[in-house]
Coordinates of C-alpha atoms in Angstrom, one line a residue:
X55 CA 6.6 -7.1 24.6
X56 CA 5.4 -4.4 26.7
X57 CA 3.6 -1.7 24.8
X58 CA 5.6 1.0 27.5
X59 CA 8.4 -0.3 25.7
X60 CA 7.5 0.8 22.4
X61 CA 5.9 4.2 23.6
X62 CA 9.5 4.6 25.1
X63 CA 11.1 4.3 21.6
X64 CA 8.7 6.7 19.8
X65 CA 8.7 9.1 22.5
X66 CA 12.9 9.6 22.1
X67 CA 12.8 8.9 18.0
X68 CA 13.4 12.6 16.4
X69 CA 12.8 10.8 13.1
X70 CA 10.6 7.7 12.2
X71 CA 9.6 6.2 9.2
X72 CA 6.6 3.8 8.7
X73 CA 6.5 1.1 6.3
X74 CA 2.8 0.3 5.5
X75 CA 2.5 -3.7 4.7
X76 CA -0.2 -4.9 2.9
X77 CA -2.3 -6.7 5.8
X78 CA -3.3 -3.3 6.5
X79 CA -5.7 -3.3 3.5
X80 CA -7.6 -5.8 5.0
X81 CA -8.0 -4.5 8.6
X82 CA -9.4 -1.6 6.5
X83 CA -11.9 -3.1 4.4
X84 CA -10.1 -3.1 0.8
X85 CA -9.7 -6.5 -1.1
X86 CA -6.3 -7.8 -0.9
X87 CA -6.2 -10.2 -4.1
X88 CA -3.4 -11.7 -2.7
X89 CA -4.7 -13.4 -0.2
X90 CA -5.7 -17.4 -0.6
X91 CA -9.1 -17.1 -0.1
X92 CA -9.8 -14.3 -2.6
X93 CA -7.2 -15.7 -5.3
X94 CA -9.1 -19.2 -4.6
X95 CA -12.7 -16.7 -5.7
X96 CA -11.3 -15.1 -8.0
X97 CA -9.9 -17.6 -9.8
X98 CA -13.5 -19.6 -9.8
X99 CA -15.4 -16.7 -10.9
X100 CA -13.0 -15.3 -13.9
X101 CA -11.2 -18.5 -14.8
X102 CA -7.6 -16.6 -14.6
X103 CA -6.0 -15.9 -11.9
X104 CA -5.5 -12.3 -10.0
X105 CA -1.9 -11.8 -11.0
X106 CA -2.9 -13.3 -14.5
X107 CA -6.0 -10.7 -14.6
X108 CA -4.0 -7.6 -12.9
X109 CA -0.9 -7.5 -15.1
X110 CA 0.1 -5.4 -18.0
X111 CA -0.1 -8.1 -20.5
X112 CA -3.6 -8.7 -19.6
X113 CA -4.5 -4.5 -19.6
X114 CA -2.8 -4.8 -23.0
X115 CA -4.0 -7.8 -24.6
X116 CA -7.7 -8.5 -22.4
X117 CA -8.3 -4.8 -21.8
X118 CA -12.5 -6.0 -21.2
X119 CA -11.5 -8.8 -18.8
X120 CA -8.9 -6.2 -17.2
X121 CA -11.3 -3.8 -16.3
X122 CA -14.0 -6.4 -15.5
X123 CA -12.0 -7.5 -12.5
X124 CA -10.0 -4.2 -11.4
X125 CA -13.6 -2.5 -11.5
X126 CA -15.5 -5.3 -9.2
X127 CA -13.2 -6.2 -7.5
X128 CA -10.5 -3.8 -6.4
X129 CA -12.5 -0.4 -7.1
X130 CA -15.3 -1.5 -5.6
X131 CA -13.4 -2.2 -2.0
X132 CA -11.3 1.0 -1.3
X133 CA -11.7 0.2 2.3
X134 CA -11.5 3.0 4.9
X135 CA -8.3 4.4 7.0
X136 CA -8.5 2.7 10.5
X137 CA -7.0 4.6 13.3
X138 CA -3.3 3.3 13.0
X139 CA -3.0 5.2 10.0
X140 CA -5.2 8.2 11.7
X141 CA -2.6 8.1 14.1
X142 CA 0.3 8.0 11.9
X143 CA -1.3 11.0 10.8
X144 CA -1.0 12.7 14.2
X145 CA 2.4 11.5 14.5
X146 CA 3.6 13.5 11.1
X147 CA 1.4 16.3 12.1
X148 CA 3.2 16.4 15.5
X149 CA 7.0 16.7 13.9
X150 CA 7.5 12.8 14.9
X151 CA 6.6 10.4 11.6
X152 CA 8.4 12.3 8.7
X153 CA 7.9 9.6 5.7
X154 CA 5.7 6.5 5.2
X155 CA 6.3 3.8 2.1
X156 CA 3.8 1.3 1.4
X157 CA 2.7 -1.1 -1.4
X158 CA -0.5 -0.7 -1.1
X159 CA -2.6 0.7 -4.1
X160 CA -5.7 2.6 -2.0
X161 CA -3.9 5.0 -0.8
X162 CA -5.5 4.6 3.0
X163 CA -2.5 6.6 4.4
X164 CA -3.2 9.6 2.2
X165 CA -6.8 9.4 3.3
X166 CA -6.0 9.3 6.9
X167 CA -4.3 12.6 6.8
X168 CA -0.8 11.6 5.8
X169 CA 1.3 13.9 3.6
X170 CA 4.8 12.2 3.0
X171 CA 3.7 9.4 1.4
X172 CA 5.7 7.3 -1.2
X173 CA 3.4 4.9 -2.5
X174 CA 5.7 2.3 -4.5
X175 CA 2.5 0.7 -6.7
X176 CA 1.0 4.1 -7.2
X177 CA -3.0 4.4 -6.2
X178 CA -6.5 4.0 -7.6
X179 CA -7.3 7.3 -7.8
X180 CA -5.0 8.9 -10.2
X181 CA -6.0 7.4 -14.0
X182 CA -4.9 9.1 -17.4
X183 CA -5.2 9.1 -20.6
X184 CA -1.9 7.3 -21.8
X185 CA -2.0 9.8 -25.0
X186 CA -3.0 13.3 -23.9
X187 CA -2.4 12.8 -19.9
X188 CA -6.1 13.8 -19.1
X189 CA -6.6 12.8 -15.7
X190 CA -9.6 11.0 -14.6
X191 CA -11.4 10.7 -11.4
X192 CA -12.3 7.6 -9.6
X193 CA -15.9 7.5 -9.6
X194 CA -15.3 7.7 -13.9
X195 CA -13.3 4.7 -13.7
X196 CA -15.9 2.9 -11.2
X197 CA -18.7 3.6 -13.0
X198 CA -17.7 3.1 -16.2
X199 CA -19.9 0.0 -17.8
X200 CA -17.0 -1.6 -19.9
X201 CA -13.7 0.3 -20.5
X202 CA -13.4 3.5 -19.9
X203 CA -12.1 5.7 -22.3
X204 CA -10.9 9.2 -23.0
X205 CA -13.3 11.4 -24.4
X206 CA -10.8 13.1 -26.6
X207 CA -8.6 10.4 -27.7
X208 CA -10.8 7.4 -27.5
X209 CA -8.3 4.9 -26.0
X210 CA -8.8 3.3 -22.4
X211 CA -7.9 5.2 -19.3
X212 CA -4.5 4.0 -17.9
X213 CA -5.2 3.6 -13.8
X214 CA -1.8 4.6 -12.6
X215 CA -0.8 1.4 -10.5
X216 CA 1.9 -0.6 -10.9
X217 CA 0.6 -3.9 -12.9
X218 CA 2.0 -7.6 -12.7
X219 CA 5.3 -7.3 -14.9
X220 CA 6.0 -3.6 -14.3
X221 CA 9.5 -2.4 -12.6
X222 CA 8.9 0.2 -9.5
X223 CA 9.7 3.7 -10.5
X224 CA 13.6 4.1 -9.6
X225 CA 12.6 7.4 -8.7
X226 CA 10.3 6.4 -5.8
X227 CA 12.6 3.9 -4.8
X228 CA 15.6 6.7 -4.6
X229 CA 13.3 8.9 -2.4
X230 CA 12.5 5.8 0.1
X231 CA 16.1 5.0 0.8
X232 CA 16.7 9.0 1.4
X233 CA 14.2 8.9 3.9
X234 CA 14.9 5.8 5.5
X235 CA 18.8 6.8 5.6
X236 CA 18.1 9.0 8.0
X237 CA 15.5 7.6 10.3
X238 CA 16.6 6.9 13.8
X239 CA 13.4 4.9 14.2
X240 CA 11.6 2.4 11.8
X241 CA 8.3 1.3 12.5
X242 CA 6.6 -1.5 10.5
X243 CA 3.2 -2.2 10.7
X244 CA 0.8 -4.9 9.0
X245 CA 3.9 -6.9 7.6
X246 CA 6.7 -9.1 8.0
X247 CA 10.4 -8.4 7.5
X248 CA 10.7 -11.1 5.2
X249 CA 8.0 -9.3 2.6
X250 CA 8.9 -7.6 -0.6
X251 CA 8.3 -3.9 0.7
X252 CA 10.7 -4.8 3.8
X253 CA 13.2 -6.7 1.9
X254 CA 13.6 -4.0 -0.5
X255 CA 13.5 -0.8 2.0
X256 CA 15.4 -2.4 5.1
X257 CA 19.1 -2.1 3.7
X258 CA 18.9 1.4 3.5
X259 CA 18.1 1.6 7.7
X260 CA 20.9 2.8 9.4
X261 CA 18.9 3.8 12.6
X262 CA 19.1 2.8 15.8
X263 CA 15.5 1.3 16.3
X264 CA 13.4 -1.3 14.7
X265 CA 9.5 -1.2 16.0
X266 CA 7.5 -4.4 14.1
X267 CA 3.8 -4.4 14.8
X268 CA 1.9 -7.3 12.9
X269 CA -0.9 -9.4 13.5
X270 CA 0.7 -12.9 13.8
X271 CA 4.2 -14.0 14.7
X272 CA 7.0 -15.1 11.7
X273 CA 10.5 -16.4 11.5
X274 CA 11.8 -12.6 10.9
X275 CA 10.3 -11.2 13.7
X276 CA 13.6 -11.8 15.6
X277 CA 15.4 -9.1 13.3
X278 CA 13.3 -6.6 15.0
X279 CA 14.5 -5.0 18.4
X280 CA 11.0 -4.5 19.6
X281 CA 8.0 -6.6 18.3
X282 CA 4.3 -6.3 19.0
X283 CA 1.7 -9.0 17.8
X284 CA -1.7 -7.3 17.4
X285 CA -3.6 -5.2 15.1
X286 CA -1.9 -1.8 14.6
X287 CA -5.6 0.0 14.5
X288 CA -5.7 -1.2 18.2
X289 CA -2.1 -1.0 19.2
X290 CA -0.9 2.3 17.4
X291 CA -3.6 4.6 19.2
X292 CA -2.2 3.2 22.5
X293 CA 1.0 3.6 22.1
X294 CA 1.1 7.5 20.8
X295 CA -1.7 10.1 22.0

């Protein structure tokens, strides 16, 4: 596909909205657990796997072992925003991107300048005390030495992400599909159309065009009307100045 193409599209959309996939994480650094090879790790190092480890049951019944793992491994890799998400950032600044959903728990888009951000799985840096609501920074959480707890109430800090077993937030899902409806353009970046996040966002596209940019090619790409395969930190910044 010819990026002039794409640059085409973006340059006529009055109204595009991103959806962030998860392969973004790992262009930026953070520690996608999902992957093979880290589950593979994971698994040998903790004897259970990630979604055993990151789930509600295991907050609940394991809380030690819970914060264990979401303290060495996930807090301790909050990547950085690339410049596909800097320039998603320009883009909303600009009038042109007005909404980006993602799955993504490190909140890389908020980082990178974005406002409009509905993040489905909630981030790492908001935590609270499930009791009295204190909120609780990020640094507390990853430098606590076993479980953090509230000073006031003396139960662990809740991080609010969504854990293995919880429902998304209606709510957020409701102000997705709003967005989405009326988006003339959709672009998708660091994902497939067959994933979860696309899967549960693309029935509410009643647009005209569908932008995909993703690193390697998959059976859905043919659902898109223009498809890019690349690394959107390299292909994003060429495409919109």
């Amino acid at each position: 596909m010819n990026l002039d193409s794409i640059r085409k599209v973006l340059d006529e959309s009055r109204n595009v909205v991103c959806l962030e996939g998860i392969t973004i994480c790992e262009d930026c650094g953070c520690m996608n657990y999902r992957s093979d090879s880290s589950a593979y790790a994971i698994e040998e190092k903790y004897g259970y796997s990630p979604d055993e480890m990151f789930s509600s049951v295991f907050y609940t019944t394991r809380t030690k072992q819970f914060f264990d793992f979401y303290r060495n491994e996930i807090l301790a890799s909050p990547g950085t925003p690339g410049e596909g998400l800097k320039t998603l950032a320009r883009m909303e600044e600009d009038g042109k991107l007005n909404a980006i959903v993602t799955r993504e728990i490190f909140s890389l888009a908020k980082r990178a300048g974005c406002k409009n951000v509905i993040e489905f799985h909630g981030n790492i840096y908001s935590n609270k005390c499930p009791h009295c609501g204190q909120v609780f920074p990020f640094e507390y959480m990853l430098k606590s030495r076993d479980i953090p707890m509230c000073h006031k109430c003396n139960v662990p800090v809740r991080p609010q992400v969504r854990l293995v077993g919880e429902m998304v937030d209606n709510y957020l899902i409701s102000r997705a599909a709003d967005e989405i409806r009326k988006a003339d353009t959709l672009l998708v970046i660091g994902s497939t159309l067959h994933s979860y996040l696309c899967q549960t966002c693309l029935k509410y596209f009643m647009g005209e065009k569908l932008i995909l940019i993703n690193r390697e090619p998959h059976f859905s790409d043919a659902n898109a009307d223009f498809v890019y395969h690349g690394s959107p930190d390299e292909i994003l910044p060429k495409i919109y100045h």
